[in-house]
Amino acid sequence: MPHLPDHLIAGYRNFMNGRYLTESGRYRELAREGQSPETMIVACCDSRAAPEAIFDAGPGELFVLRNVGNLVPPYAPDGEFHSTSAALEFAVQSLKVKNIVVMGHGRCGGIRAALDTTSAPLSPGDFIGKWMSLIAPAAETVSSSTFMTATERQTALERISIRYSIANLRTFPCVSILEGKGRLSLHGAWFDISTGELWVMNKDTGDFERPEMA
């Protein structure tokens, strides 16, 4: 039995003969000097919405955190395990990123789970259910709307959750202080898997708009 699936070995072979071959100098520089990305992306685990591919990023350009539903919990220094908060702390305090982008996407399974309260948990631990309860108030409001279709409710909550996460980012002292000093900017984006469209959150209104493409 192979130690890794064959398609991963094949992919690695292509990487070494392709991208690594052309960017080996950059990889050696990163190994020698360390990483210094200017942007952190908080994205979903969904395999269809990879930030590095969407933004055509090279090695060392993005510090990417991925979790179910691209959520950021509120600041809670309570002694529990906080993977998302730990990554945020490292990005802001150690790497000193200048931008944090919360990027949601269409057809998100985590958002669908937050809207569907009738389905049984996937396991006794119900880790997804507990995690998505971070946006429970918004999910309840959206799901009660009879004026929207199921697809519209899904898209609405996907975008609302991005605003929730940005609000939660500001509960972290290291974020709010640096943002107040103009040294850190917070952004929201939503990616449509089926069309490839990227929608960017207007910081003044909270609306999502298509950026101009030259």
PDB file of C-alpha atoms in Angstrom:
ATOM      1  CA  MET A   1       0.000   0.000   0.000  1.00  0.00           C
ATOM      2  CA  PRO A   2       1.460   3.413  -0.944  1.00  0.00           C
ATOM      3  CA  HIS A   3       2.240   5.895   1.799  1.00  0.00           C
ATOM      4  CA  LEU A   4       0.343   8.603  -0.119  1.00  0.00           C
ATOM      5  CA  PRO A   5      -2.448   8.356  -2.707  1.00  0.00           C
ATOM      6  CA  ASP A   6      -1.084   8.060  -6.239  1.00  0.00           C
ATOM      7  CA  HIS A   7      -2.713  11.291  -7.429  1.00  0.00           C
ATOM      8  CA  LEU A   8      -0.869  13.248  -4.731  1.00  0.00           C
ATOM      9  CA  ILE A   9       2.475  11.781  -5.763  1.00  0.00           C
ATOM     10  CA  ALA A  10       1.658  12.618  -9.391  1.00  0.00           C
ATOM     11  CA  GLY A  11       0.713  16.146  -8.420  1.00  0.00           C
ATOM     12  CA  TYR A  12       3.919  16.566  -6.457  1.00  0.00           C
ATOM     13  CA  ARG A  13       5.917  15.355  -9.439  1.00  0.00           C
ATOM     14  CA  ASN A  14       4.236  17.992 -11.617  1.00  0.00           C
ATOM     15  CA  PHE A  15       4.929  20.638  -8.989  1.00  0.00           C
ATOM     16  CA  MET A  16       8.632  19.806  -8.847  1.00  0.00           C
ATOM     17  CA  ASN A  17       8.961  19.716 -12.641  1.00  0.00           C
ATOM     18  CA  GLY A  18       6.876  22.859 -13.102  1.00  0.00           C
ATOM     19  CA  ARG A  19       6.258  25.559 -10.514  1.00  0.00           C
ATOM     20  CA  TYR A  20       9.092  24.668  -8.184  1.00  0.00           C
ATOM     21  CA  LEU A  21      11.525  24.489 -11.066  1.00  0.00           C
ATOM     22  CA  THR A  22      10.624  28.007 -12.205  1.00  0.00           C
ATOM     23  CA  GLU A  23      10.344  29.499  -8.704  1.00  0.00           C
ATOM     24  CA  SER A  24      13.068  27.580  -6.865  1.00  0.00           C
ATOM     25  CA  GLY A  25      14.947  30.796  -6.160  1.00  0.00           C
ATOM     26  CA  ARG A  26      11.903  32.257  -4.446  1.00  0.00           C
ATOM     27  CA  TYR A  27      11.431  29.114  -2.346  1.00  0.00           C
ATOM     28  CA  ARG A  28      15.076  29.178  -1.251  1.00  0.00           C
ATOM     29  CA  GLU A  29      14.751  32.859  -0.356  1.00  0.00           C
ATOM     30  CA  LEU A  30      11.643  32.102   1.745  1.00  0.00           C
ATOM     31  CA  ALA A  31      13.441  29.243   3.478  1.00  0.00           C
ATOM     32  CA  ARG A  32      16.421  31.466   4.240  1.00  0.00           C
ATOM     33  CA  GLU A  33      14.670  34.691   5.236  1.00  0.00           C
ATOM     34  CA  GLY A  34      11.258  33.486   6.418  1.00  0.00           C
ATOM     35  CA  GLN A  35       7.826  34.557   5.287  1.00  0.00           C
ATOM     36  CA  SER A  36       6.532  38.122   5.257  1.00  0.00           C
ATOM     37  CA  PRO A  37       3.094  38.105   3.612  1.00  0.00           C
ATOM     38  CA  GLU A  38       1.171  41.374   3.685  1.00  0.00           C
ATOM     39  CA  THR A  39      -2.259  39.734   3.545  1.00  0.00           C
ATOM     40  CA  MET A  40      -4.063  37.156   5.637  1.00  0.00           C
ATOM     41  CA  ILE A  41      -7.043  35.356   4.095  1.00  0.00           C
ATOM     42  CA  VAL A  42      -9.702  33.744   6.283  1.00  0.00           C
ATOM     43  CA  ALA A  43     -11.365  31.255   3.948  1.00  0.00           C
ATOM     44  CA  CYS A  44     -13.519  28.148   4.027  1.00  0.00           C
ATOM     45  CA  CYS A  45     -12.173  24.594   3.977  1.00  0.00           C
ATOM     46  CA  ASP A  46     -14.213  23.936   0.826  1.00  0.00           C
ATOM     47  CA  SER A  47     -11.962  22.355  -1.808  1.00  0.00           C
ATOM     48  CA  ARG A  48     -13.591  24.468  -4.540  1.00  0.00           C
ATOM     49  CA  ALA A  49     -12.579  27.854  -3.124  1.00  0.00           C
ATOM     50  CA  ALA A  50      -8.799  27.888  -2.660  1.00  0.00           C
ATOM     51  CA  PRO A  51      -7.545  31.467  -2.081  1.00  0.00           C
ATOM     52  CA  GLU A  52      -4.122  30.838  -3.603  1.00  0.00           C
ATOM     53  CA  ALA A  53      -5.772  29.769  -6.864  1.00  0.00           C
ATOM     54  CA  ILE A  54      -8.439  32.494  -6.892  1.00  0.00           C
ATOM     55  CA  PHE A  55      -5.906  35.279  -6.323  1.00  0.00           C
ATOM     56  CA  ASP A  56      -3.161  33.641  -8.405  1.00  0.00           C
ATOM     57  CA  ALA A  57      -0.779  33.967  -5.452  1.00  0.00           C
ATOM     58  CA  GLY A  58       2.818  32.847  -5.476  1.00  0.00           C
ATOM     59  CA  PRO A  59       4.726  31.241  -2.596  1.00  0.00           C
ATOM     60  CA  GLY A  60       4.912  33.434   0.484  1.00  0.00           C
ATOM     61  CA  GLU A  61       2.314  35.963  -0.717  1.00  0.00           C
ATOM     62  CA  LEU A  62      -0.696  34.934   1.390  1.00  0.00           C
ATOM     63  CA  PHE A  63      -1.076  33.712   4.961  1.00  0.00           C
ATOM     64  CA  VAL A  64      -4.170  31.530   4.675  1.00  0.00           C
ATOM     65  CA  LEU A  65      -6.430  30.313   7.471  1.00  0.00           C
ATOM     66  CA  ARG A  66      -9.184  27.919   6.439  1.00  0.00           C
ATOM     67  CA  ASN A  67     -12.014  26.649   8.595  1.00  0.00           C
ATOM     68  CA  VAL A  68     -15.623  25.566   8.121  1.00  0.00           C
ATOM     69  CA  GLY A  69     -17.631  28.564   6.962  1.00  0.00           C
ATOM     70  CA  ASN A  70     -14.683  31.020   7.036  1.00  0.00           C
ATOM     71  CA  LEU A  71     -15.755  32.197  10.489  1.00  0.00           C
ATOM     72  CA  VAL A  72     -13.870  34.276  13.048  1.00  0.00           C
ATOM     73  CA  PRO A  73     -15.047  33.807  16.642  1.00  0.00           C
ATOM     74  CA  PRO A  74     -15.127  36.731  19.068  1.00  0.00           C
ATOM     75  CA  TYR A  75     -12.115  37.396  21.295  1.00  0.00           C
ATOM     76  CA  ALA A  76     -12.265  34.933  24.197  1.00  0.00           C
ATOM     77  CA  PRO A  77      -9.057  34.489  26.252  1.00  0.00           C
ATOM     78  CA  ASP A  78     -10.596  31.676  28.292  1.00  0.00           C
ATOM     79  CA  GLY A  79      -7.925  28.989  28.287  1.00  0.00           C
ATOM     80  CA  GLU A  80      -9.707  26.810  25.712  1.00  0.00           C
ATOM     81  CA  PHE A  81      -8.230  25.705  22.395  1.00  0.00           C
ATOM     82  CA  HIS A  82      -8.590  28.442  19.753  1.00  0.00           C
ATOM     83  CA  SER A  83      -7.031  27.507  16.429  1.00  0.00           C
ATOM     84  CA  THR A  84      -8.512  30.419  14.474  1.00  0.00           C
ATOM     85  CA  SER A  85      -7.594  32.938  17.157  1.00  0.00           C
ATOM     86  CA  ALA A  86      -4.057  31.527  17.337  1.00  0.00           C
ATOM     87  CA  ALA A  87      -3.570  31.939  13.581  1.00  0.00           C
ATOM     88  CA  LEU A  88      -4.955  35.470  13.774  1.00  0.00           C
ATOM     89  CA  GLU A  89      -2.633  36.329  16.654  1.00  0.00           C
ATOM     90  CA  PHE A  90       0.387  35.040  14.735  1.00  0.00           C
ATOM     91  CA  ALA A  91      -0.539  36.869  11.536  1.00  0.00           C
ATOM     92  CA  VAL A  92      -1.112  40.212  13.258  1.00  0.00           C
ATOM     93  CA  GLN A  93       1.463  40.161  16.034  1.00  0.00           C
ATOM     94  CA  SER A  94       4.325  38.221  14.463  1.00  0.00           C
ATOM     95  CA  LEU A  95       3.965  38.542  10.698  1.00  0.00           C
ATOM     96  CA  LYS A  96       2.466  42.045  10.994  1.00  0.00           C
ATOM     97  CA  VAL A  97       0.142  41.630   8.036  1.00  0.00           C
ATOM     98  CA  LYS A  98      -1.369  44.807   6.641  1.00  0.00           C
ATOM     99  CA  ASN A  99      -4.633  43.297   5.404  1.00  0.00           C
ATOM    100  CA  ILE A 100      -7.089  40.680   6.611  1.00  0.00           C
ATOM    101  CA  VAL A 101      -9.632  39.427   4.077  1.00  0.00           C
ATOM    102  CA  VAL A 102     -12.595  37.294   5.139  1.00  0.00           C
ATOM    103  CA  MET A 103     -13.597  35.412   1.980  1.00  0.00           C
ATOM    104  CA  GLY A 104     -16.843  33.474   1.816  1.00  0.00           C
ATOM    105  CA  HIS A 105     -18.165  31.565  -1.181  1.00  0.00           C
ATOM    106  CA  GLY A 106     -21.337  30.320  -2.816  1.00  0.00           C
ATOM    107  CA  ARG A 107     -22.871  26.914  -2.037  1.00  0.00           C
ATOM    108  CA  CYS A 108     -21.095  26.742   1.334  1.00  0.00           C
ATOM    109  CA  GLY A 109     -21.902  23.547   3.211  1.00  0.00           C
ATOM    110  CA  GLY A 110     -21.302  25.130   6.598  1.00  0.00           C
ATOM    111  CA  ILE A 111     -23.748  27.926   5.855  1.00  0.00           C
ATOM    112  CA  ARG A 112     -26.271  25.397   4.588  1.00  0.00           C
ATOM    113  CA  ALA A 113     -25.913  23.504   7.879  1.00  0.00           C
ATOM    114  CA  ALA A 114     -26.515  26.718   9.850  1.00  0.00           C
ATOM    115  CA  LEU A 115     -29.763  27.283   7.935  1.00  0.00           C
ATOM    116  CA  ASP A 116     -30.953  23.666   8.187  1.00  0.00           C
ATOM    117  CA  THR A 117     -31.764  22.981  11.825  1.00  0.00           C
ATOM    118  CA  THR A 118     -33.721  19.804  11.051  1.00  0.00           C
ATOM    119  CA  SER A 119     -30.810  17.607   9.960  1.00  0.00           C
ATOM    120  CA  ALA A 120     -29.206  15.273  12.448  1.00  0.00           C
ATOM    121  CA  PRO A 121     -25.589  16.005  13.514  1.00  0.00           C
ATOM    122  CA  LEU A 122     -22.901  14.207  11.531  1.00  0.00           C
ATOM    123  CA  SER A 123     -21.451  12.829  14.766  1.00  0.00           C
ATOM    124  CA  PRO A 124     -22.294  12.795  18.495  1.00  0.00           C
ATOM    125  CA  GLY A 125     -19.855  15.664  18.985  1.00  0.00           C
ATOM    126  CA  ASP A 126     -21.751  17.879  16.498  1.00  0.00           C
ATOM    127  CA  PHE A 127     -18.627  19.960  15.989  1.00  0.00           C
ATOM    128  CA  ILE A 128     -20.010  21.612  12.860  1.00  0.00           C
ATOM    129  CA  GLY A 129     -23.262  22.533  14.560  1.00  0.00           C
ATOM    130  CA  LYS A 130     -21.484  24.075  17.528  1.00  0.00           C
ATOM    131  CA  TRP A 131     -19.046  25.975  15.314  1.00  0.00           C
ATOM    132  CA  MET A 132     -21.763  27.360  13.041  1.00  0.00           C
ATOM    133  CA  SER A 133     -23.768  28.480  16.087  1.00  0.00           C
ATOM    134  CA  LEU A 134     -21.476  31.521  15.971  1.00  0.00           C
ATOM    135  CA  ILE A 135     -23.899  32.936  13.393  1.00  0.00           C
ATOM    136  CA  ALA A 136     -27.083  31.429  14.847  1.00  0.00           C
ATOM    137  CA  PRO A 137     -28.899  34.779  15.346  1.00  0.00           C
ATOM    138  CA  ALA A 138     -28.375  35.725  11.694  1.00  0.00           C
ATOM    139  CA  ALA A 139     -29.277  32.219  10.526  1.00  0.00           C
ATOM    140  CA  GLU A 140     -32.566  32.337  12.439  1.00  0.00           C
ATOM    141  CA  THR A 141     -33.457  35.723  10.966  1.00  0.00           C
ATOM    142  CA  VAL A 142     -32.613  34.708   7.397  1.00  0.00           C
ATOM    143  CA  SER A 143     -34.288  31.283   7.584  1.00  0.00           C
ATOM    144  CA  SER A 144     -37.540  32.859   8.794  1.00  0.00           C
ATOM    145  CA  SER A 145     -37.833  35.008   5.671  1.00  0.00           C
ATOM    146  CA  THR A 146     -40.583  33.723   3.392  1.00  0.00           C
ATOM    147  CA  PHE A 147     -39.849  36.329   0.731  1.00  0.00           C
ATOM    148  CA  MET A 148     -36.609  34.677  -0.347  1.00  0.00           C
ATOM    149  CA  THR A 149     -35.988  31.363  -2.059  1.00  0.00           C
ATOM    150  CA  ALA A 150     -33.718  28.783  -0.448  1.00  0.00           C
ATOM    151  CA  THR A 151     -30.886  29.834  -2.764  1.00  0.00           C
ATOM    152  CA  GLU A 152     -31.368  33.495  -1.899  1.00  0.00           C
ATOM    153  CA  ARG A 153     -31.356  32.711   1.821  1.00  0.00           C
ATOM    154  CA  GLN A 154     -28.132  30.755   1.397  1.00  0.00           C
ATOM    155  CA  THR A 155     -26.382  33.583  -0.452  1.00  0.00           C
ATOM    156  CA  ALA A 156     -27.682  36.155   2.018  1.00  0.00           C
ATOM    157  CA  LEU A 157     -26.289  34.281   5.028  1.00  0.00           C
ATOM    158  CA  GLU A 158     -22.981  33.606   3.268  1.00  0.00           C
ATOM    159  CA  ARG A 159     -22.514  37.355   2.918  1.00  0.00           C
ATOM    160  CA  ILE A 160     -23.924  38.289   6.312  1.00  0.00           C
ATOM    161  CA  SER A 161     -21.539  35.832   7.965  1.00  0.00           C
ATOM    162  CA  ILE A 162     -18.617  37.702   6.414  1.00  0.00           C
ATOM    163  CA  ARG A 163     -19.779  40.901   8.103  1.00  0.00           C
ATOM    164  CA  TYR A 164     -20.176  38.949  11.360  1.00  0.00           C
ATOM    165  CA  SER A 165     -16.595  37.723  11.159  1.00  0.00           C
ATOM    166  CA  ILE A 166     -15.261  41.207  10.442  1.00  0.00           C
ATOM    167  CA  ALA A 167     -17.158  42.512  13.477  1.00  0.00           C
ATOM    168  CA  ASN A 168     -15.641  39.693  15.553  1.00  0.00           C
ATOM    169  CA  LEU A 169     -12.163  40.562  14.267  1.00  0.00           C
ATOM    170  CA  ARG A 170     -12.580  43.985  15.837  1.00  0.00           C
ATOM    171  CA  THR A 171     -13.154  42.415  19.275  1.00  0.00           C
ATOM    172  CA  PHE A 172      -9.480  41.374  19.262  1.00  0.00           C
ATOM    173  CA  PRO A 173      -7.464  44.211  20.852  1.00  0.00           C
ATOM    174  CA  CYS A 174      -4.484  43.649  18.554  1.00  0.00           C
ATOM    175  CA  VAL A 175      -6.759  44.100  15.538  1.00  0.00           C
ATOM    176  CA  SER A 176      -8.808  47.070  16.722  1.00  0.00           C
ATOM    177  CA  ILE A 177      -5.754  48.998  17.927  1.00  0.00           C
ATOM    178  CA  LEU A 178      -3.825  48.529  14.679  1.00  0.00           C
ATOM    179  CA  GLU A 179      -6.878  49.285  12.559  1.00  0.00           C
ATOM    180  CA  GLY A 180      -7.390  52.477  14.531  1.00  0.00           C
ATOM    181  CA  LYS A 181      -3.805  53.494  13.803  1.00  0.00           C
ATOM    182  CA  GLY A 182      -4.251  52.825  10.086  1.00  0.00           C
ATOM    183  CA  ARG A 183      -1.757  49.965  10.093  1.00  0.00           C
ATOM    184  CA  LEU A 184      -4.274  47.169   9.435  1.00  0.00           C
ATOM    185  CA  SER A 185      -7.204  47.019   7.009  1.00  0.00           C
ATOM    186  CA  LEU A 186     -10.139  44.598   7.149  1.00  0.00           C
ATOM    187  CA  HIS A 187     -11.886  43.434   3.985  1.00  0.00           C
ATOM    188  CA  GLY A 188     -14.724  41.146   2.939  1.00  0.00           C
ATOM    189  CA  ALA A 189     -15.110  39.142  -0.271  1.00  0.00           C
ATOM    190  CA  TRP A 190     -17.459  36.484  -1.646  1.00  0.00           C
ATOM    191  CA  PHE A 191     -16.568  34.058  -4.456  1.00  0.00           C
ATOM    192  CA  ASP A 192     -19.142  32.434  -6.728  1.00  0.00           C
ATOM    193  CA  ILE A 193     -17.876  28.958  -7.543  1.00  0.00           C
ATOM    194  CA  SER A 194     -20.143  28.434 -10.555  1.00  0.00           C
ATOM    195  CA  THR A 195     -19.245  31.659 -12.397  1.00  0.00           C
ATOM    196  CA  GLY A 196     -15.846  32.576 -10.945  1.00  0.00           C
ATOM    197  CA  GLU A 197     -17.175  35.999  -9.963  1.00  0.00           C
ATOM    198  CA  LEU A 198     -15.613  37.766  -6.994  1.00  0.00           C
ATOM    199  CA  TRP A 199     -17.737  40.218  -5.033  1.00  0.00           C
ATOM    200  CA  VAL A 200     -16.020  42.684  -2.692  1.00  0.00           C
ATOM    201  CA  MET A 201     -17.611  44.218   0.380  1.00  0.00           C
ATOM    202  CA  ASN A 202     -18.043  47.981   0.341  1.00  0.00           C
ATOM    203  CA  LYS A 203     -16.536  49.162   3.644  1.00  0.00           C
ATOM    204  CA  ASP A 204     -18.975  52.069   3.923  1.00  0.00           C
ATOM    205  CA  THR A 205     -22.265  50.303   3.190  1.00  0.00           C
ATOM    206  CA  GLY A 206     -21.515  46.603   3.747  1.00  0.00           C
ATOM    207  CA  ASP A 207     -22.915  45.823   0.294  1.00  0.00           C
ATOM    208  CA  PHE A 208     -21.102  43.403  -2.014  1.00  0.00           C
ATOM    209  CA  GLU A 209     -20.019  44.804  -5.369  1.00  0.00           C
ATOM    210  CA  ARG A 210     -18.193  43.502  -8.398  1.00  0.00           C
ATOM    211  CA  PRO A 211     -14.754  45.109  -8.772  1.00  0.00           C
ATOM    212  CA  GLU A 212     -13.931  46.713 -12.074  1.00  0.00           C
ATOM    213  CA  MET A 213     -11.954  44.395 -14.325  1.00  0.00           C
ATOM    214  CA  ALA A 214      -9.707  46.050 -16.905  1.00  0.00           C
TER     215      ALA A 214
END
